[in-house]
Structure formats: C-alpha cells, structure tokens
Amino acid sequence: MLLTIKFQKEEVMIQWKYFPTNRMLPETFQSLLHVFQKNEASISSDSFEYSSDEVLRVLRNDLLAIGFDVEKSKAKADKIRVPVLFGEQGKEDLAFEADGYWAENEMVLEVEAGRAVVNYQFLKDFFQACMMYNVRYLCIAVRKTYRNGKDYEKVCRFFDAMYSSNRIQTQLEGILIVGY
C-alpha cells in the first residue's frame, strides 16, 4: 500500500518586501500592511482587474483611519500634492501628486494597476518620491499579476538589483513594495 501525504500549499494573499533588505520593516508600517490584508478579498489581482483608482477607493477609509491623506478624486482640489521646490517667500514652486501621504511617518503611497510595469510607472513613482520634501519612505502597491506578467516580482527584482549593485544612492530610508 502506497501512503500519499498531501502538503497543503500555503497561500500568500498580500505579498510584500521591504528595501533595503538588510533592514526590518519599521513596526509602524504594520498598520499599512494590515489595510491591504484586510481588503485583500476585495482587491486581489488574482480575482479582479480593477484600476488603481478603484483599488484606492476600496482602501481609502482604512488608510484615512491610520493617518494617511488620500486622493479623493482626479479633481485638482482632491489630489494630494507633496512639495518638491520652494520659491519666493517660501511659496511652493513645484509639487508632485501622490495617491496618499502619511505625514506622521513621512511616507508616500502609490497604488498602481496595469501601468505599473508596462509603462514603468513604478520608476516614476520612485523618482518623484526621491524629490519630495519631507518624504523618507515610499510604498508602491502593484498587482501581483497583470496580463500573465508577474508585476510584483518584476518590481521587486528591480529594487533588489538597485540596492545590490549599490550604483544608485537614494535619500529614501525605505521602500515597501506590496503585491495585491
């Protein structure tokens, strides 16, 4: 008689990786991961093909509850502007828009969907966060899969290479990649 043992595959819902990999994720950011985990059934790229705006809409109230300012709509008054440069009399001269900003933790949040890897939107998010005033951390949320591509893995590989090669230096203290 042949004994068959089945190992149940552990299903990882929300994936995440923190960079640089020689540091632990700051404990304060556990609440941000909890927001994604709590809403996983509603945003999973394994089940839905939501736009980034639709995903942000699902997460919005929970993000507000932990202290984020979150974009309400695409209307100019509803966008989150993070200053980059200041001009005469200290007036904002240049700002970039973000999906969310957590002032207490100096973190910018960008939620991406289809354009994350295809159009290299994650690189634009990284560049802009590097330029923003009072930003020490960046969180980029991307689909785990998009059109049979493994977007989360591709973004993580990019940041693995960036930090491993040590050829690009950044003032950001940490980057959190979330795969939903």
Coordinates of C-alpha atoms in Angstrom, one line a residue:
M1 CA 0.0 0.0 0.0
L2 CA 1.4 3.4 -1.0
L3 CA 1.0 6.2 1.5
T4 CA 0.4 9.6 0.0
I5 CA 0.9 12.6 2.0
K6 CA -0.6 15.9 0.8
F7 CA 1.0 19.1 1.8
Q8 CA -1.4 22.0 1.7
K9 CA 0.1 24.8 -0.2
E10 CA 0.3 27.9 1.9
E11 CA -1.5 30.6 0.0
V12 CA 0.1 34.0 0.4
M13 CA -2.5 36.7 -0.2
I14 CA -0.9 40.0 0.1
Q15 CA 2.8 39.9 -0.7
W16 CA 5.3 42.5 0.5
K17 CA 9.0 43.2 0.5
Y18 CA 10.9 46.0 2.2
F19 CA 14.1 47.6 0.9
P20 CA 16.8 47.8 1.8
T21 CA 16.7 44.1 2.6
N22 CA 19.3 44.5 5.4
R23 CA 16.7 46.3 7.5
M24 CA 13.5 45.2 9.1
L25 CA 10.2 46.8 8.1
P26 CA 9.6 49.6 10.7
E27 CA 6.9 48.4 13.1
T28 CA 4.7 51.5 12.4
F29 CA 4.1 50.2 8.8
Q30 CA 2.4 47.0 10.1
S31 CA -0.8 49.0 10.2
L32 CA -0.4 49.8 6.5
L33 CA 0.1 46.2 5.6
H34 CA -3.0 45.4 7.7
V35 CA -5.0 47.7 5.5
F36 CA -4.0 45.7 2.4
Q37 CA -4.6 42.3 4.2
K38 CA -8.0 43.4 5.5
N39 CA -9.1 44.3 2.0
E40 CA -7.4 41.5 0.1
A41 CA -10.6 39.8 -0.8
S42 CA -11.9 43.0 -2.5
I43 CA -8.8 44.0 -4.4
S44 CA -6.9 40.8 -5.3
S45 CA -5.4 40.9 -8.8
D46 CA -6.0 37.1 -8.9
S47 CA -9.7 37.8 -8.9
F48 CA -10.2 41.4 -10.1
E49 CA -8.9 43.7 -12.8
Y50 CA -9.5 46.9 -11.0
S51 CA -7.9 50.2 -12.0
S52 CA -5.6 51.8 -9.4
D53 CA -8.3 54.4 -8.7
E54 CA -10.8 51.5 -7.9
V55 CA -8.3 49.8 -5.6
L56 CA -7.5 53.1 -3.8
R57 CA -11.3 53.7 -3.4
V58 CA -11.6 50.3 -1.6
L59 CA -8.6 51.1 0.7
R60 CA -9.4 54.8 1.3
N61 CA -11.3 54.7 4.6
D62 CA -8.8 52.3 6.2
L63 CA -5.9 54.4 5.0
L64 CA -7.6 57.6 6.4
A65 CA -8.1 55.7 9.7
I66 CA -4.4 55.1 10.2
G67 CA -3.4 58.7 9.3
F68 CA -3.0 58.9 5.6
D69 CA -4.2 61.8 3.5
V70 CA -5.7 60.1 0.4
E71 CA -6.6 61.4 -3.0
K72 CA -10.4 61.7 -3.2
S73 CA -10.8 62.0 -7.0
K74 CA -9.0 63.3 -10.1
A75 CA -10.3 66.8 -9.5
K76 CA -7.5 69.3 -8.8
A77 CA -8.8 70.1 -5.3
D78 CA -9.0 66.4 -4.3
K79 CA -5.4 65.5 -5.2
I80 CA -2.6 65.1 -2.7
R81 CA 0.3 67.4 -3.6
V82 CA 3.7 66.9 -2.0
P83 CA 6.1 69.8 -2.3
V84 CA 9.4 69.5 -4.2
L85 CA 10.7 73.0 -4.6
F86 CA 10.0 76.3 -2.9
G87 CA 10.4 79.7 -4.5
E88 CA 9.8 83.3 -3.4
Q89 CA 8.6 83.8 0.1
G90 CA 8.7 80.1 0.6
K91 CA 5.8 79.5 -1.8
E92 CA 5.5 76.1 -3.3
D93 CA 7.2 76.3 -6.7
L94 CA 6.9 72.6 -7.7
A95 CA 5.0 69.7 -6.3
F96 CA 4.2 66.1 -7.3
E97 CA 0.9 64.4 -6.8
A98 CA 0.6 61.2 -4.8
D99 CA -2.2 58.7 -4.1
G100 CA -1.5 59.1 -0.4
Y101 CA 0.7 60.8 2.1
W102 CA 1.3 59.8 5.7
A103 CA 2.8 62.9 7.3
E104 CA 3.4 61.3 10.7
N105 CA 5.7 58.7 9.1
E106 CA 6.8 60.8 6.1
M107 CA 5.6 58.1 3.6
V108 CA 4.2 58.5 0.1
L109 CA 1.8 55.8 -1.1
E110 CA 1.3 55.0 -4.8
V111 CA -1.2 52.4 -5.9
E112 CA -0.6 51.1 -9.4
A113 CA -2.5 48.7 -11.6
G114 CA -1.8 47.9 -15.3
R115 CA 0.7 50.6 -16.0
A116 CA 3.0 49.7 -13.1
V117 CA 5.4 47.7 -15.1
V118 CA 4.2 48.0 -18.7
N119 CA 4.8 51.8 -18.7
Y120 CA 7.4 51.7 -15.9
Q121 CA 5.1 53.8 -13.6
F122 CA 6.9 52.4 -10.6
L123 CA 10.1 54.1 -11.7
K124 CA 8.3 57.4 -12.0
D125 CA 6.9 56.9 -8.5
F126 CA 10.4 56.2 -7.2
F127 CA 11.9 59.2 -8.9
Q128 CA 9.2 61.6 -7.6
A129 CA 9.4 60.2 -4.1
C130 CA 13.1 60.9 -4.1
M131 CA 12.5 64.5 -4.9
M132 CA 9.6 65.2 -2.4
Y133 CA 10.1 67.3 0.6
N134 CA 9.6 65.5 4.0
V135 CA 9.4 62.1 2.4
R136 CA 11.6 59.3 3.9
Y137 CA 9.6 56.3 2.8
L138 CA 7.8 55.1 -0.3
C139 CA 5.2 52.4 -0.6
I140 CA 4.3 51.2 -4.1
A141 CA 1.4 48.8 -4.3
V142 CA 1.2 46.8 -7.6
R143 CA -0.8 43.9 -8.9
K144 CA 0.7 40.5 -8.3
T145 CA -0.2 39.6 -11.9
Y146 CA -1.2 41.6 -14.9
R147 CA -1.8 40.1 -18.4
N148 CA 0.1 36.9 -17.4
G149 CA 3.1 39.0 -16.2
K150 CA 4.3 38.9 -12.6
D151 CA 4.3 42.6 -11.9
Y152 CA 5.1 42.4 -8.2
E153 CA 8.1 40.1 -8.8
K154 CA 9.4 42.4 -11.6
V155 CA 9.2 45.5 -9.4
C156 CA 10.9 43.6 -6.5
R157 CA 13.7 42.4 -8.8
F158 CA 14.3 45.9 -10.0
F159 CA 14.8 47.2 -6.4
D160 CA 16.8 44.1 -5.5
A161 CA 19.2 45.0 -8.4
M162 CA 19.3 48.7 -7.4
Y163 CA 20.2 48.0 -3.8
S164 CA 22.5 45.1 -4.6
S165 CA 24.5 46.9 -7.3
N166 CA 24.8 50.0 -5.0
R167 CA 25.1 52.2 -8.1
I168 CA 22.1 54.3 -7.3
Q169 CA 22.0 56.1 -4.0
T170 CA 18.8 57.4 -2.6
Q171 CA 17.9 59.5 0.4
L172 CA 14.8 57.4 1.0
E173 CA 15.2 55.4 4.1
G174 CA 13.0 52.6 2.9
I175 CA 10.8 51.3 0.1
L176 CA 7.9 49.0 0.7
I177 CA 6.5 47.0 -2.3
V178 CA 3.1 45.5 -1.8
G179 CA 1.7 42.9 -4.2
Y180 CA -2.1 42.7 -4.1

